[in-house]
PDB file of C-alpha atoms in Angstrom:
ATOM      1  CA  ILE T 128      14.471   1.517  -2.889  1.00  0.00           C
ATOM      2  CA  THR T 129      14.954  -1.534  -0.494  1.00  0.00           C
ATOM      3  CA  ALA T 130      13.219   0.069   2.251  1.00  0.00           C
ATOM      4  CA  ALA T 131      10.344   0.470  -0.058  1.00  0.00           C
ATOM      5  CA  ARG T 132      10.950  -3.071  -1.314  1.00  0.00           C
ATOM      6  CA  THR T 133      11.065  -4.288   2.133  1.00  0.00           C
ATOM      7  CA  VAL T 134       7.048  -2.523   2.857  1.00  0.00           C
ATOM      8  CA  ILE T 135       5.510  -3.709   0.004  1.00  0.00           C
ATOM      9  CA  ARG T 136       6.640  -7.341   0.522  1.00  0.00           C
ATOM     10  CA  ASP T 137       5.708  -7.264   3.901  1.00  0.00           C
ATOM     11  CA  SER T 138       2.210  -5.896   3.054  1.00  0.00           C
ATOM     12  CA  MET T 139       1.631  -8.591   0.904  1.00  0.00           C
ATOM     13  CA  ALA T 140       2.774 -11.426   3.294  1.00  0.00           C
ATOM     14  CA  ALA T 141       0.637  -9.559   5.626  1.00  0.00           C
ATOM     15  CA  LEU T 142      -2.604  -9.676   2.729  1.00  0.00           C
ATOM     16  CA  ALA T 143      -1.504 -13.820   2.309  1.00  0.00           C
ATOM     17  CA  ASP T 144      -1.655 -14.248   6.176  1.00  0.00           C
ATOM     18  CA  LEU T 145      -5.417 -13.101   5.892  1.00  0.00           C
ATOM     19  CA  GLY T 146      -6.886 -16.400   3.785  1.00  0.00           C
ATOM     20  CA  ARG T 147      -7.661 -16.894  -0.050  1.00  0.00           C
ATOM     21  CA  SER T 148     -10.975 -15.000   0.920  1.00  0.00           C
ATOM     22  CA  PRO T 149     -10.419 -12.027   3.699  1.00  0.00           C
ATOM     23  CA  ASP T 150     -12.524  -9.689   5.229  1.00  0.00           C
ATOM     24  CA  ARG T 151     -12.426  -5.770   3.664  1.00  0.00           C
ATOM     25  CA  GLU T 152     -11.310  -4.524   7.002  1.00  0.00           C
ATOM     26  CA  PRO T 153      -8.134  -6.343   7.664  1.00  0.00           C
ATOM     27  CA  VAL T 154      -6.945  -5.926   3.979  1.00  0.00           C
ATOM     28  CA  LEU T 155      -7.909  -2.092   4.559  1.00  0.00           C
ATOM     29  CA  GLU T 156      -5.471  -1.980   7.543  1.00  0.00           C
ATOM     30  CA  VAL T 157      -3.361  -4.272   5.586  1.00  0.00           C
ATOM     31  CA  VAL T 158      -2.796  -1.166   2.842  1.00  0.00           C
ATOM     32  CA  ARG T 159      -3.228   1.761   5.764  1.00  0.00           C
ATOM     33  CA  LEU T 160      -0.149   0.466   7.965  1.00  0.00           C
ATOM     34  CA  GLY T 161       2.137  -0.053   4.285  1.00  0.00           C
ATOM     35  CA  VAL T 162       0.759   3.484   3.436  1.00  0.00           C
ATOM     36  CA  GLU T 163       1.498   4.958   6.763  1.00  0.00           C
ATOM     37  CA  ARG T 164       5.022   2.690   6.928  1.00  0.00           C
ATOM     38  CA  PHE T 165       5.985   4.963   3.124  1.00  0.00           C
ATOM     39  CA  ASN T 166       4.792   8.158   4.764  1.00  0.00           C
ATOM     40  CA  ALA T 167       7.263   7.329   7.381  1.00  0.00           C
ATOM     41  CA  LEU T 168       9.934   7.036   4.969  1.00  0.00           C
ATOM     42  CA  ASP T 169       8.951   9.809   2.510  1.00  0.00           C
ATOM     43  CA  GLY T 170      11.816  12.813   2.935  1.00  0.00           C
ATOM     44  CA  ASP T 171      13.739  10.551   5.405  1.00  0.00           C
ATOM     45  CA  ALA T 172      14.529   7.687   3.439  1.00  0.00           C
ATOM     46  CA  LEU T 173      13.732   8.288  -0.005  1.00  0.00           C
ATOM     47  CA  GLU T 174      11.845  11.146  -1.488  1.00  0.00           C
ATOM     48  CA  ILE T 175       8.525  10.049  -3.130  1.00  0.00           C
ATOM     49  CA  CYS T 176       7.680  12.027  -6.263  1.00  0.00           C
ATOM     50  CA  THR T 177       5.100  11.943  -8.847  1.00  0.00           C
ATOM     51  CA  ILE T 178       5.721   9.137 -10.790  1.00  0.00           C
ATOM     52  CA  GLU T 179       6.750   6.717  -7.190  1.00  0.00           C
ATOM     53  CA  ARG T 180       3.847   7.766  -5.969  1.00  0.00           C
ATOM     54  CA  GLU T 181       1.605   6.368  -8.614  1.00  0.00           C
ATOM     55  CA  ASP T 182       3.223   3.586  -9.107  1.00  0.00           C
ATOM     56  CA  ILE T 183       3.277   2.568  -4.680  1.00  0.00           C
ATOM     57  CA  ALA T 184      -0.424   3.401  -5.191  1.00  0.00           C
ATOM     58  CA  GLU T 185      -0.829   1.254  -8.078  1.00  0.00           C
ATOM     59  CA  TRP T 186       0.788  -1.490  -5.886  1.00  0.00           C
ATOM     60  CA  PHE T 187      -1.577  -1.274  -3.508  1.00  0.00           C
ATOM     61  CA  ASN T 188      -4.291  -1.169  -5.592  1.00  0.00           C
ATOM     62  CA  LEU T 189      -3.422  -3.935  -6.878  1.00  0.00           C
ATOM     63  CA  LEU T 190      -2.987  -6.096  -3.850  1.00  0.00           C
ATOM     64  CA  ALA T 191      -6.390  -4.434  -2.312  1.00  0.00           C
ATOM     65  CA  GLN T 192      -8.274  -5.758  -5.823  1.00  0.00           C
ATOM     66  CA  ALA T 193      -6.511  -9.271  -5.640  1.00  0.00           C
ATOM     67  CA  CYS T 194      -8.329  -9.410  -1.774  1.00  0.00           C
ATOM     68  CA  GLY T 195     -11.267  -8.788  -3.404  1.00  0.00           C
ATOM     69  CA  VAL T 196     -11.461  -4.980  -2.358  1.00  0.00           C
ATOM     70  CA  THR T 197     -12.686  -3.343  -6.231  1.00  0.00           C
ATOM     71  CA  ASP T 198     -14.938  -0.539  -4.994  1.00  0.00           C
ATOM     72  CA  LEU T 199     -11.841   2.060  -4.750  1.00  0.00           C
ATOM     73  CA  ASP T 200     -10.364   3.999  -7.100  1.00  0.00           C
ATOM     74  CA  ASP T 201      -7.296   4.277  -4.997  1.00  0.00           C
ATOM     75  CA  VAL T 202      -6.942   2.715  -1.502  1.00  0.00           C
ATOM     76  CA  THR T 203      -4.364   4.643  -0.630  1.00  0.00           C
ATOM     77  CA  ALA T 204      -5.894   8.260  -0.653  1.00  0.00           C
ATOM     78  CA  ALA T 205      -7.144   8.018   2.839  1.00  0.00           C
ATOM     79  CA  TRP T 206      -3.944   7.662   4.545  1.00  0.00           C
ATOM     80  CA  ARG T 207      -1.078   8.832   2.248  1.00  0.00           C
ATOM     81  CA  ASP T 208       0.713  12.239   2.978  1.00  0.00           C
ATOM     82  CA  TRP T 209       3.152  11.224  -0.635  1.00  0.00           C
TER      83      TRP T 209
END
């Protein structure tokens, strides 16, 4: 759980560093990096099941939406293995 929280917090900090109205591509890059970190954790440090998958995806969706990326149903889908 600590590792998962760290990924979310790091992603939040990276998005905050982009400023008030970031461009789409840097936002998606932060999301991609966070999702790939969860890919690395899955099966190693934690087991991501359906409920956790939905929660993690929702966190990234909310973060992306807060940064103006609102046109994707699941911003994690392109990169996640879990």
